[in-house]
Tab-separated table of C-alpha atoms in Angstrom:
chain	number	residue	atom	x	y	z
A	1	MET	CA	14.882	8.510	25.989
A	2	GLN	CA	15.552	4.977	24.752
A	3	HIS	CA	11.851	4.372	24.580
A	4	ILE	CA	11.292	7.575	22.585
A	5	ASN	CA	14.054	6.614	20.166
A	6	PHE	CA	12.472	3.233	19.688
A	7	ILE	CA	9.131	4.835	18.805
A	8	LEU	CA	10.894	7.291	16.486
A	9	SER	CA	12.595	4.428	14.685
A	10	LEU	CA	9.199	2.825	14.026
A	11	ALA	CA	7.835	6.150	12.800
A	12	ASP	CA	10.862	6.832	10.596
A	13	SER	CA	10.806	3.451	8.861
A	14	ASN	CA	7.128	3.844	8.056
A	15	LEU	CA	7.506	7.437	6.874
A	16	ILE	CA	10.507	6.801	4.650
A	17	LEU	CA	8.984	3.718	3.046
A	18	SER	CA	5.759	5.620	2.505
A	19	GLN	CA	7.686	8.458	0.854
A	20	ARG	CA	9.421	5.908	-1.358
A	21	ASN	CA	6.286	4.035	-2.344
A	22	ALA	CA	4.556	7.323	-3.076
A	23	GLU	CA	6.823	7.586	-6.121
A	24	TRP	CA	4.536	5.003	-7.714
A	25	CYS	CA	1.545	7.295	-7.479
A	26	GLY	CA	0.373	7.782	-11.059
A	27	HIS	CA	3.068	5.423	-12.341
A	28	GLY	CA	1.765	2.005	-11.266
A	29	PRO	CA	1.929	-0.796	-13.826
A	30	VAL	CA	-1.873	-0.850	-14.100
A	31	LEU	CA	-4.540	1.391	-12.644
A	32	GLU	CA	-5.698	-1.127	-10.039
A	33	GLN	CA	-2.182	-1.718	-8.715
A	34	ASP	CA	-1.425	1.984	-8.755
A	35	ILE	CA	-4.318	2.413	-6.336
A	36	ALA	CA	-3.246	-0.625	-4.305
A	37	ILE	CA	0.301	0.575	-3.683
A	38	THR	CA	-0.945	4.085	-2.965
A	39	ASN	CA	-3.400	2.726	-0.396
A	40	ILE	CA	-0.583	0.865	1.311
A	41	THR	CA	1.513	4.004	1.205
A	42	LEU	CA	-1.227	5.934	2.953
A	43	ASP	CA	-1.507	3.195	5.579
A	44	LEU	CA	2.226	3.505	6.253
A	45	LEU	CA	1.943	7.275	6.500
A	46	GLY	CA	-0.945	6.937	8.928
A	47	GLN	CA	1.066	4.582	11.108
A	48	ALA	CA	4.044	6.922	10.982
A	49	ARG	CA	1.828	9.797	12.118
A	50	ASN	CA	0.512	7.810	15.063
A	51	PHE	CA	4.042	6.997	16.186
A	52	TYR	CA	5.262	10.582	15.650
A	53	GLN	CA	2.356	12.106	17.532
A	54	TYR	CA	2.980	9.788	20.435
A	55	ALA	CA	6.749	10.394	20.366
A	56	ALA	CA	6.135	14.155	20.294
A	57	ARG	CA	3.899	13.887	23.342
A	58	LEU	CA	6.552	11.935	25.236
A	59	ILE	CA	9.295	14.369	24.199
A	60	ASN	CA	7.257	17.333	25.409
A	61	GLU	CA	6.524	15.567	28.681
A	62	THR	CA	10.227	15.148	29.400
A	63	GLY	CA	10.622	18.939	29.222
A	64	ASN	CA	14.180	18.514	28.019
A	65	MET	CA	13.818	21.195	25.417
A	66	PRO	CA	12.358	24.318	27.004
A	67	GLY	CA	10.760	26.703	24.536
A	68	HIS	CA	10.670	24.018	21.890
A	69	ILE	CA	7.521	22.066	21.277
A	70	ALA	CA	7.866	18.828	19.351
A	71	THR	CA	5.111	17.967	16.889
A	72	GLU	CA	4.662	15.240	14.319
A	73	ASP	CA	5.682	17.798	11.690
A	74	SER	CA	8.795	18.968	13.491
A	75	LEU	CA	9.891	15.352	13.871
A	76	ALA	CA	9.277	14.517	10.242
A	77	TYR	CA	10.457	17.732	8.606
A	78	ARG	CA	13.050	19.267	10.899
A	79	ARG	CA	15.364	16.428	11.760
A	80	THR	CA	18.593	15.778	9.905
A	81	GLU	CA	19.645	12.624	8.148
A	82	ARG	CA	21.735	11.487	11.120
A	83	GLU	CA	18.721	11.804	13.391
A	84	PHE	CA	16.554	9.497	11.304
A	85	LYS	CA	16.485	5.954	12.659
A	86	ASN	CA	14.727	4.106	9.849
A	87	ILE	CA	16.185	0.829	8.653
A	88	LEU	CA	18.132	0.990	5.387
A	89	LEU	CA	15.699	-1.353	3.647
A	90	CYS	CA	13.047	1.381	3.645
A	91	GLU	CA	15.193	4.047	1.981
A	92	LEU	CA	16.437	1.952	-0.944
A	93	PRO	CA	15.169	3.064	-4.363
A	94	LYS	CA	11.787	1.779	-5.400
A	95	GLY	CA	13.401	-0.036	-8.338
A	96	ASP	CA	11.033	-1.979	-10.553
A	97	TRP	CA	7.736	-3.477	-9.453
A	98	ALA	CA	9.494	-6.662	-8.289
A	99	GLN	CA	11.808	-4.719	-5.999
A	100	THR	CA	8.929	-2.701	-4.604
A	101	VAL	CA	6.674	-5.646	-3.789
A	102	LEU	CA	9.492	-7.792	-2.391
A	103	ARG	CA	10.686	-4.976	-0.133
A	104	GLN	CA	7.096	-4.457	0.974
A	105	TYR	CA	6.782	-8.127	1.778
A	106	PHE	CA	10.038	-8.233	3.773
A	107	TYR	CA	9.093	-5.131	5.723
A	108	SER	CA	5.432	-5.934	6.308
A	109	ALA	CA	6.161	-9.499	7.402
A	110	PHE	CA	8.600	-8.032	9.926
A	111	CYS	CA	6.107	-5.424	11.140
A	112	LYS	CA	3.515	-8.122	11.591
A	113	GLY	CA	5.751	-9.927	14.084
A	114	LEU	CA	6.846	-6.708	15.750
A	115	TYR	CA	3.372	-5.239	16.207
A	116	PHE	CA	2.107	-8.560	17.456
A	117	GLN	CA	4.649	-8.394	20.265
A	118	LEU	CA	3.862	-4.740	20.892
A	119	LEU	CA	0.283	-5.750	21.705
A	120	GLN	CA	1.719	-7.060	24.967
A	121	SER	CA	3.696	-3.893	25.627
A	122	GLN	CA	3.580	-2.263	29.049
A	123	ASP	CA	3.063	0.963	27.159
A	124	GLN	CA	-0.683	1.050	26.554
A	125	SER	CA	-0.518	3.750	23.889
A	126	LEU	CA	2.046	1.816	21.899
A	127	ALA	CA	-0.037	-1.339	22.194
A	128	ALA	CA	-3.064	0.575	20.912
A	129	ILE	CA	-1.169	1.888	17.870
A	130	ALA	CA	0.120	-1.626	17.192
A	131	GLU	CA	-3.374	-3.061	17.367
A	132	LYS	CA	-4.712	-0.545	14.879
A	133	SER	CA	-1.726	-1.001	12.548
A	134	LEU	CA	-1.815	-4.772	12.648
A	135	LYS	CA	-5.058	-4.956	10.657
A	136	GLU	CA	-3.479	-2.931	7.878
A	137	VAL	CA	-0.201	-4.811	8.019
A	138	ASN	CA	-1.919	-8.177	7.674
A	139	TYR	CA	-3.316	-7.000	4.364
A	140	HIS	CA	0.055	-5.624	3.229
A	141	VAL	CA	1.643	-9.013	3.921
A	142	ARG	CA	-1.055	-10.795	1.965
A	143	TRP	CA	-0.988	-8.407	-0.986
A	144	SER	CA	2.797	-8.231	-1.330
A	145	GLY	CA	3.243	-11.959	-0.667
A	146	GLU	CA	0.873	-12.807	-3.489
A	147	TRP	CA	2.795	-10.525	-5.817
A	148	VAL	CA	6.083	-12.222	-4.912
A	149	ILE	CA	4.528	-15.598	-5.746
A	150	ARG	CA	2.967	-14.261	-8.927
A	151	LEU	CA	6.250	-12.835	-10.202
A	152	GLY	CA	8.421	-15.742	-9.069
A	153	ASP	CA	6.111	-18.345	-10.549
A	154	GLY	CA	5.246	-16.222	-13.564
A	155	THR	CA	7.008	-15.581	-16.836
A	156	ALA	CA	10.731	-15.886	-17.506
A	157	GLU	CA	11.091	-12.114	-17.269
A	158	SER	CA	9.109	-11.712	-14.054
A	159	LYS	CA	11.145	-14.484	-12.460
A	160	GLN	CA	14.378	-12.862	-13.536
A	161	ARG	CA	13.277	-9.545	-12.069
A	162	ILE	CA	12.180	-10.904	-8.709
A	163	LYS	CA	15.411	-12.901	-8.499
A	164	GLN	CA	17.396	-9.718	-9.038
A	165	ALA	CA	15.321	-7.945	-6.414
A	166	LEU	CA	15.911	-10.779	-3.964
A	167	GLN	CA	19.638	-10.643	-4.529
A	168	PHE	CA	19.678	-6.876	-4.108
A	169	LEU	CA	17.417	-6.604	-1.060
A	170	TRP	CA	18.480	-9.624	0.944
A	171	PRO	CA	21.620	-8.069	2.516
A	172	TYR	CA	19.385	-5.311	3.915
A	173	THR	CA	17.021	-7.644	5.743
A	174	GLY	CA	19.388	-8.484	8.592
A	175	GLU	CA	19.217	-5.002	10.098
A	176	MET	CA	15.605	-5.484	11.145
A	177	PHE	CA	16.697	-8.099	13.650
A	178	MET	CA	19.888	-6.457	14.929
A	179	PRO	CA	18.938	-4.702	18.151
A	180	ALA	CA	19.987	-1.047	18.309
A	181	ASP	CA	20.937	0.388	21.680
A	182	PHE	CA	17.371	1.670	22.098
A	183	GLU	CA	16.045	-1.820	21.489
A	184	ASN	CA	17.864	-3.471	24.370
A	185	ASN	CA	15.629	-4.538	27.222
A	186	ASN	CA	12.465	-3.068	25.765
A	187	GLY	CA	10.600	-6.327	25.904
A	188	ILE	CA	10.800	-6.963	22.163
A	189	ASP	CA	12.240	-10.336	21.307
A	190	LEU	CA	13.782	-9.706	17.889
A	191	ALA	CA	15.235	-13.215	17.768
A	192	SER	CA	11.804	-14.835	17.865
A	193	ILE	CA	10.442	-12.349	15.320
A	194	LYS	CA	13.330	-13.312	13.056
A	195	LYS	CA	12.606	-17.001	13.451
A	196	GLN	CA	8.993	-16.567	12.375
A	197	TRP	CA	9.966	-14.116	9.627
A	198	LEU	CA	12.406	-16.603	8.101
A	199	LEU	CA	9.736	-19.290	8.133
A	200	ASP	CA	7.204	-16.978	6.486
A	201	VAL	CA	9.681	-15.831	3.846
A	202	GLN	CA	10.695	-19.400	3.107
A	203	THR	CA	7.082	-20.442	2.598
A	204	ILE	CA	6.434	-17.589	0.174
A	205	LEU	CA	9.697	-18.083	-1.729
A	206	GLU	CA	9.071	-21.797	-2.062
A	207	GLU	CA	5.638	-21.141	-3.478
A	208	ALA	CA	7.237	-18.594	-5.810
A	209	THR	CA	9.719	-21.300	-6.887
A	210	LEU	CA	12.595	-19.133	-5.693
A	211	GLN	CA	15.698	-20.177	-3.838
A	212	MET	CA	15.940	-19.011	-0.229
A	213	PRO	CA	19.167	-16.970	0.094
A	214	ALA	CA	21.756	-17.897	2.701
A	215	GLU	CA	20.825	-16.606	6.125
A	216	HIS	CA	24.314	-15.910	7.409
A	217	ILE	CA	25.862	-13.530	4.942
A	218	PHE	CA	27.197	-10.043	5.578
A	219	MET	CA	24.239	-7.835	6.373
A	220	GLN	CA	24.120	-4.066	5.879
A	221	SER	CA	23.246	-2.003	8.919
A	222	GLY	CA	23.511	1.501	10.309
A	223	GLY	CA	20.098	2.967	9.614
A	224	LYS	CA	18.891	2.618	13.188
A	225	SER	CA	21.892	4.582	14.419
A	226	GLY	CA	21.596	7.269	11.749
A	227	THR	CA	24.221	6.088	9.267
A	228	HIS	CA	22.257	5.945	6.063
A	229	THR	CA	22.837	5.015	2.443
A	230	GLU	CA	23.512	7.622	-0.213
A	231	HIS	CA	19.832	7.527	-1.134
A	232	MET	CA	18.618	9.005	2.139
A	233	GLY	CA	19.716	12.586	1.565
A	234	TYR	CA	17.724	12.834	-1.645
A	235	ILE	CA	14.582	11.554	0.039
A	236	LEU	CA	14.842	14.114	2.817
A	237	ALA	CA	15.744	16.902	0.398
A	238	GLU	CA	12.512	16.322	-1.450
A	239	MET	CA	10.342	15.494	1.537
A	240	GLN	CA	11.547	18.329	3.750
A	241	TYR	CA	11.979	20.952	1.063
A	242	LEU	CA	8.932	23.034	1.861
A	243	GLN	CA	9.456	23.231	5.621
A	244	ARG	CA	13.154	23.924	5.156
A	245	MET	CA	12.511	26.656	2.609
A	246	TYR	CA	9.522	28.201	4.363
A	247	PRO	CA	9.773	27.268	8.045
A	248	ASP	CA	6.387	26.982	9.754
A	249	ALA	CA	4.574	27.332	6.438
A	250	ASN	CA	0.970	26.472	6.973
A	251	TRP	CA	-2.173	25.839	4.972
B	1	MET	CA	15.800	20.894	-48.252
B	2	ASN	CA	13.361	20.041	-45.530
B	3	PHE	CA	12.072	22.841	-43.386
B	4	GLN	CA	10.750	21.931	-39.992
B	5	PHE	CA	8.527	24.696	-38.707
B	6	ILE	CA	7.970	25.009	-35.032
B	7	LYS	CA	4.383	24.286	-34.244
B	8	LYS	CA	3.076	26.020	-31.193
B	9	MET	CA	1.156	23.665	-28.954
B	10	TYR	CA	-1.406	24.636	-26.375
B	11	TYR	CA	-2.406	22.719	-23.307
B	12	GLY	CA	-4.706	19.887	-24.324
B	13	ASP	CA	-3.512	19.776	-27.926
B	14	ILE	CA	-2.647	16.356	-29.209
B	15	PRO	CA	0.367	16.352	-31.545
B	16	ASP	CA	-0.022	14.599	-34.900
B	17	GLU	CA	3.527	13.345	-34.952
B	18	PRO	CA	5.011	11.198	-32.220
B	19	GLY	CA	6.932	13.461	-29.862
B	20	ASN	CA	9.417	12.641	-27.173
B	21	GLY	CA	6.633	11.122	-25.139
B	22	ALA	CA	6.147	8.370	-27.668
B	23	ALA	CA	9.282	6.606	-26.518
B	24	TYR	CA	8.011	6.630	-22.936
B	25	GLN	CA	5.398	3.964	-22.822
B	26	THR	CA	3.807	3.469	-19.463
B	27	LYS	CA	0.921	1.369	-20.639
B	28	PRO	CA	1.808	-2.296	-20.378
B	29	ASP	CA	-0.053	-4.903	-22.342
B	30	THR	CA	-2.918	-5.833	-20.095
B	31	ALA	CA	-4.748	-7.664	-22.841
B	32	ALA	CA	-3.861	-10.872	-21.094
B	33	TRP	CA	-5.701	-9.806	-17.941
B	34	PRO	CA	-9.401	-10.563	-18.178
B	35	LEU	CA	-12.141	-8.175	-17.175
B	36	TRP	CA	-14.088	-8.754	-13.947
B	37	GLU	CA	-17.386	-7.397	-12.726
B	38	VAL	CA	-17.433	-6.324	-9.107
B	39	PHE	CA	-20.384	-6.535	-6.737
B	40	ILE	CA	-20.255	-4.897	-3.329
B	41	ARG	CA	-22.536	-5.397	-0.369
B	42	SER	CA	-22.627	-2.124	1.444
B	43	LYS	CA	-24.100	-3.164	4.761
B	44	ARG	CA	-25.141	-6.317	6.471
B	45	GLY	CA	-28.556	-7.419	5.268
B	46	LEU	CA	-28.431	-5.563	1.978
B	47	ASP	CA	-27.743	-7.316	-1.283
B	48	HIS	CA	-24.634	-7.093	-3.438
B	49	LYS	CA	-24.807	-4.317	-5.991
B	50	HIS	CA	-22.835	-3.915	-9.161
B	51	ALA	CA	-20.045	-1.445	-8.433
B	52	GLY	CA	-18.055	-1.515	-11.647
B	53	SER	CA	-15.451	-3.557	-13.411
B	54	LEU	CA	-11.684	-3.959	-13.373
B	55	LYS	CA	-8.833	-5.995	-14.785
B	56	ALA	CA	-7.112	-8.736	-12.833
B	57	ALA	CA	-5.080	-11.842	-13.505
B	58	ASP	CA	-7.142	-14.149	-11.294
B	59	ALA	CA	-10.022	-14.169	-8.831
B	60	THR	CA	-7.843	-13.464	-5.794
B	61	MET	CA	-6.300	-10.457	-7.459
B	62	ALA	CA	-9.713	-9.325	-8.643
B	63	ILE	CA	-11.061	-9.315	-5.090
B	64	GLU	CA	-8.020	-7.444	-3.810
B	65	ASN	CA	-8.215	-4.940	-6.641
B	66	ALA	CA	-11.904	-4.487	-5.925
B	67	ARG	CA	-11.063	-3.902	-2.275
B	68	ASP	CA	-8.568	-1.224	-3.248
B	69	VAL	CA	-10.601	0.395	-6.002
B	70	TYR	CA	-14.171	0.207	-4.711
B	71	THR	CA	-14.072	-0.005	-0.896
B	72	ARG	CA	-11.540	2.684	-0.012
B	73	ARG	CA	-14.186	4.777	1.668
B	74	GLN	CA	-15.790	1.966	3.635
B	75	GLU	CA	-18.317	1.280	0.911
B	76	GLY	CA	-18.573	-2.398	1.640
B	77	VAL	CA	-18.443	-5.400	3.912
B	78	SER	CA	-18.470	-8.069	1.236
B	79	ILE	CA	-17.182	-8.401	-2.313
B	80	TRP	CA	-18.178	-10.681	-5.176
B	81	VAL	CA	-16.301	-10.811	-8.441
B	82	VAL	CA	-17.162	-12.669	-11.596
B	83	GLU	CA	-15.365	-12.717	-14.893
B	84	SER	CA	-17.285	-10.517	-17.269
B	85	LYS	CA	-17.360	-13.212	-19.946
B	86	TYR	CA	-19.592	-15.350	-17.733
B	87	ILE	CA	-22.288	-12.729	-17.607
B	88	HIS	CA	-25.050	-13.218	-20.157
B	89	ALA	CA	-27.084	-10.167	-20.911
B	90	SER	CA	-30.493	-9.622	-22.396
B	91	ASN	CA	-30.457	-8.299	-25.908
B	92	PRO	CA	-31.172	-4.554	-26.060
B	93	ASP	CA	-32.852	-5.087	-29.453
B	94	GLU	CA	-35.451	-7.252	-27.771
B	95	ALA	CA	-36.122	-4.770	-25.001
B	96	GLU	CA	-39.566	-3.950	-26.419
B	97	SER	CA	-40.900	-7.461	-26.340
B	98	PHE	CA	-39.088	-8.177	-23.097
B	99	PHE	CA	-40.144	-5.293	-20.949
B	100	ASP	CA	-42.947	-3.289	-22.475
B	101	PRO	CA	-45.696	-5.890	-21.953
B	102	ALA	CA	-45.396	-5.294	-18.195
B	103	GLU	CA	-46.234	-1.657	-18.680
B	104	ASP	CA	-50.050	-1.906	-18.538
B	105	LYS	CA	-50.246	-4.544	-15.824
B	106	VAL	CA	-50.406	-2.364	-12.773
B	107	TYR	CA	-52.322	-5.063	-10.899
B	108	ARG	CA	-48.998	-6.842	-10.459
B	109	HIS	CA	-47.983	-4.165	-7.992
B	110	PRO	CA	-49.137	-4.898	-4.464
B	111	SER	CA	-50.697	-1.456	-4.225
B	112	PHE	CA	-54.361	-2.580	-4.240
B	113	TYR	CA	-54.352	-4.064	-0.790
B	114	GLU	CA	-55.170	-2.222	2.384
B	115	LEU	CA	-52.548	-2.908	4.971
B	116	PRO	CA	-53.799	-3.496	8.487
B	117	ASP	CA	-52.206	-1.083	10.950
B	118	GLU	CA	-50.704	-3.982	12.857
B	119	VAL	CA	-48.412	-4.824	9.962
B	120	LYS	CA	-45.312	-2.763	10.266
B	121	HIS	CA	-42.198	-2.325	8.151
B	122	MET	CA	-43.795	-3.000	4.789
C-alpha cells in the first residue's frame, strides 16, 4: 500500500499542477508562451495519467476493494481532498507569470532528480514511466529556468515580480524533500535530490541576479498526508464537478 | 438631458464605444520583441523548409517558441530561426524581368536525356 500511495502522490502532484497551469490556456502573455505553457501542462497531465493507470492496476491487483474497480478516472475524479497526496507547491494559485514559471522551475528541477533515481527502481513499470517523463521534464527545466533568468535579469518590474514570487513560493519548496510515511525505505534518496536541487536553483538564481533565500526557514508541509491549503478545495470542485454531478458520465 | 438607449448586440458585433472589455487589456506590448522566421527540417536528409514566423526576445527563445508552435505534432527534427530583418527579398515589382525570361528555356530542364535503365533513383 505504501508503494501505491507513493505512485498516487506522484500522479496527484502532476495532475494538480497541470490543472493549475491550464488556467493559462488562452490567457498567456503572448501567443507563443500560451502554447508553451499549455504544452507543458499537457505533458504533466500525460505523466499523471501514466501514474494513475499504473496505480489503478496495482490497486485492483490487491483485491482490497471487491466490487470496486479503480481506474485513472476514479482516482482523479472520485477521491476527496484528504485523499490527495500532492505537494502544496502544486496547488498554489497560478499568480502572475513570474509565479507560474518559478513554481514550474522548482517543481520540474525536483522531478528531474526524482525521475532520475526512479530509473534505477526495482519496479520496472515505474522506471519505464520515469524514463518517458524525464525527456519532457528536461525541457520543462530548461524552459522555466530560462524564464526565471529572463525575469530576474530583466526590467525593474520583472525583477520585482520574480522576487515576490520567490519570497512567496520558497516556504513551499521544503515539502518536496520531507519524506512522507510512504516514502520511507522506498529506495528514493530525497536528501541527495535536495542537494542537487539546491545547487541547480542557486545556479539559476545567480544567473538571474537574485538572492538565494535561506535554506533553513520554516517550511510548509502537509500536502503529502492530505492536509491541503485553502486553495485545494476550489481546484477539486472545478476539476471534479462533472463526475460528481453526473457519476459515470461518458462521451 | 442625455438619453442612453440600449443597443442590442448580436454575436460577432463589434461595439463602437469602449465597453467593459476595454479596461481588460490582455495584449501586452510585444513591439519590443522582434519577428523571427522559422525553418523546420521534417526528416533526416530533407532540407529545412520555411514553417512560419513568430515573436521572441532572443534566438534561444525563438527556437523554443518554434519548438512549441511548429513541432507539436512531430513535424521536425531540426529548427533554424533567423530574425526576419536579416532576410532580403527580391522585389515583386521586378518579378517580370527576374523570372519570366526562364519561361521559354525548356532546354534547361534535364528532360531531353534518355536515362539508362541502370541508373536508379533519379
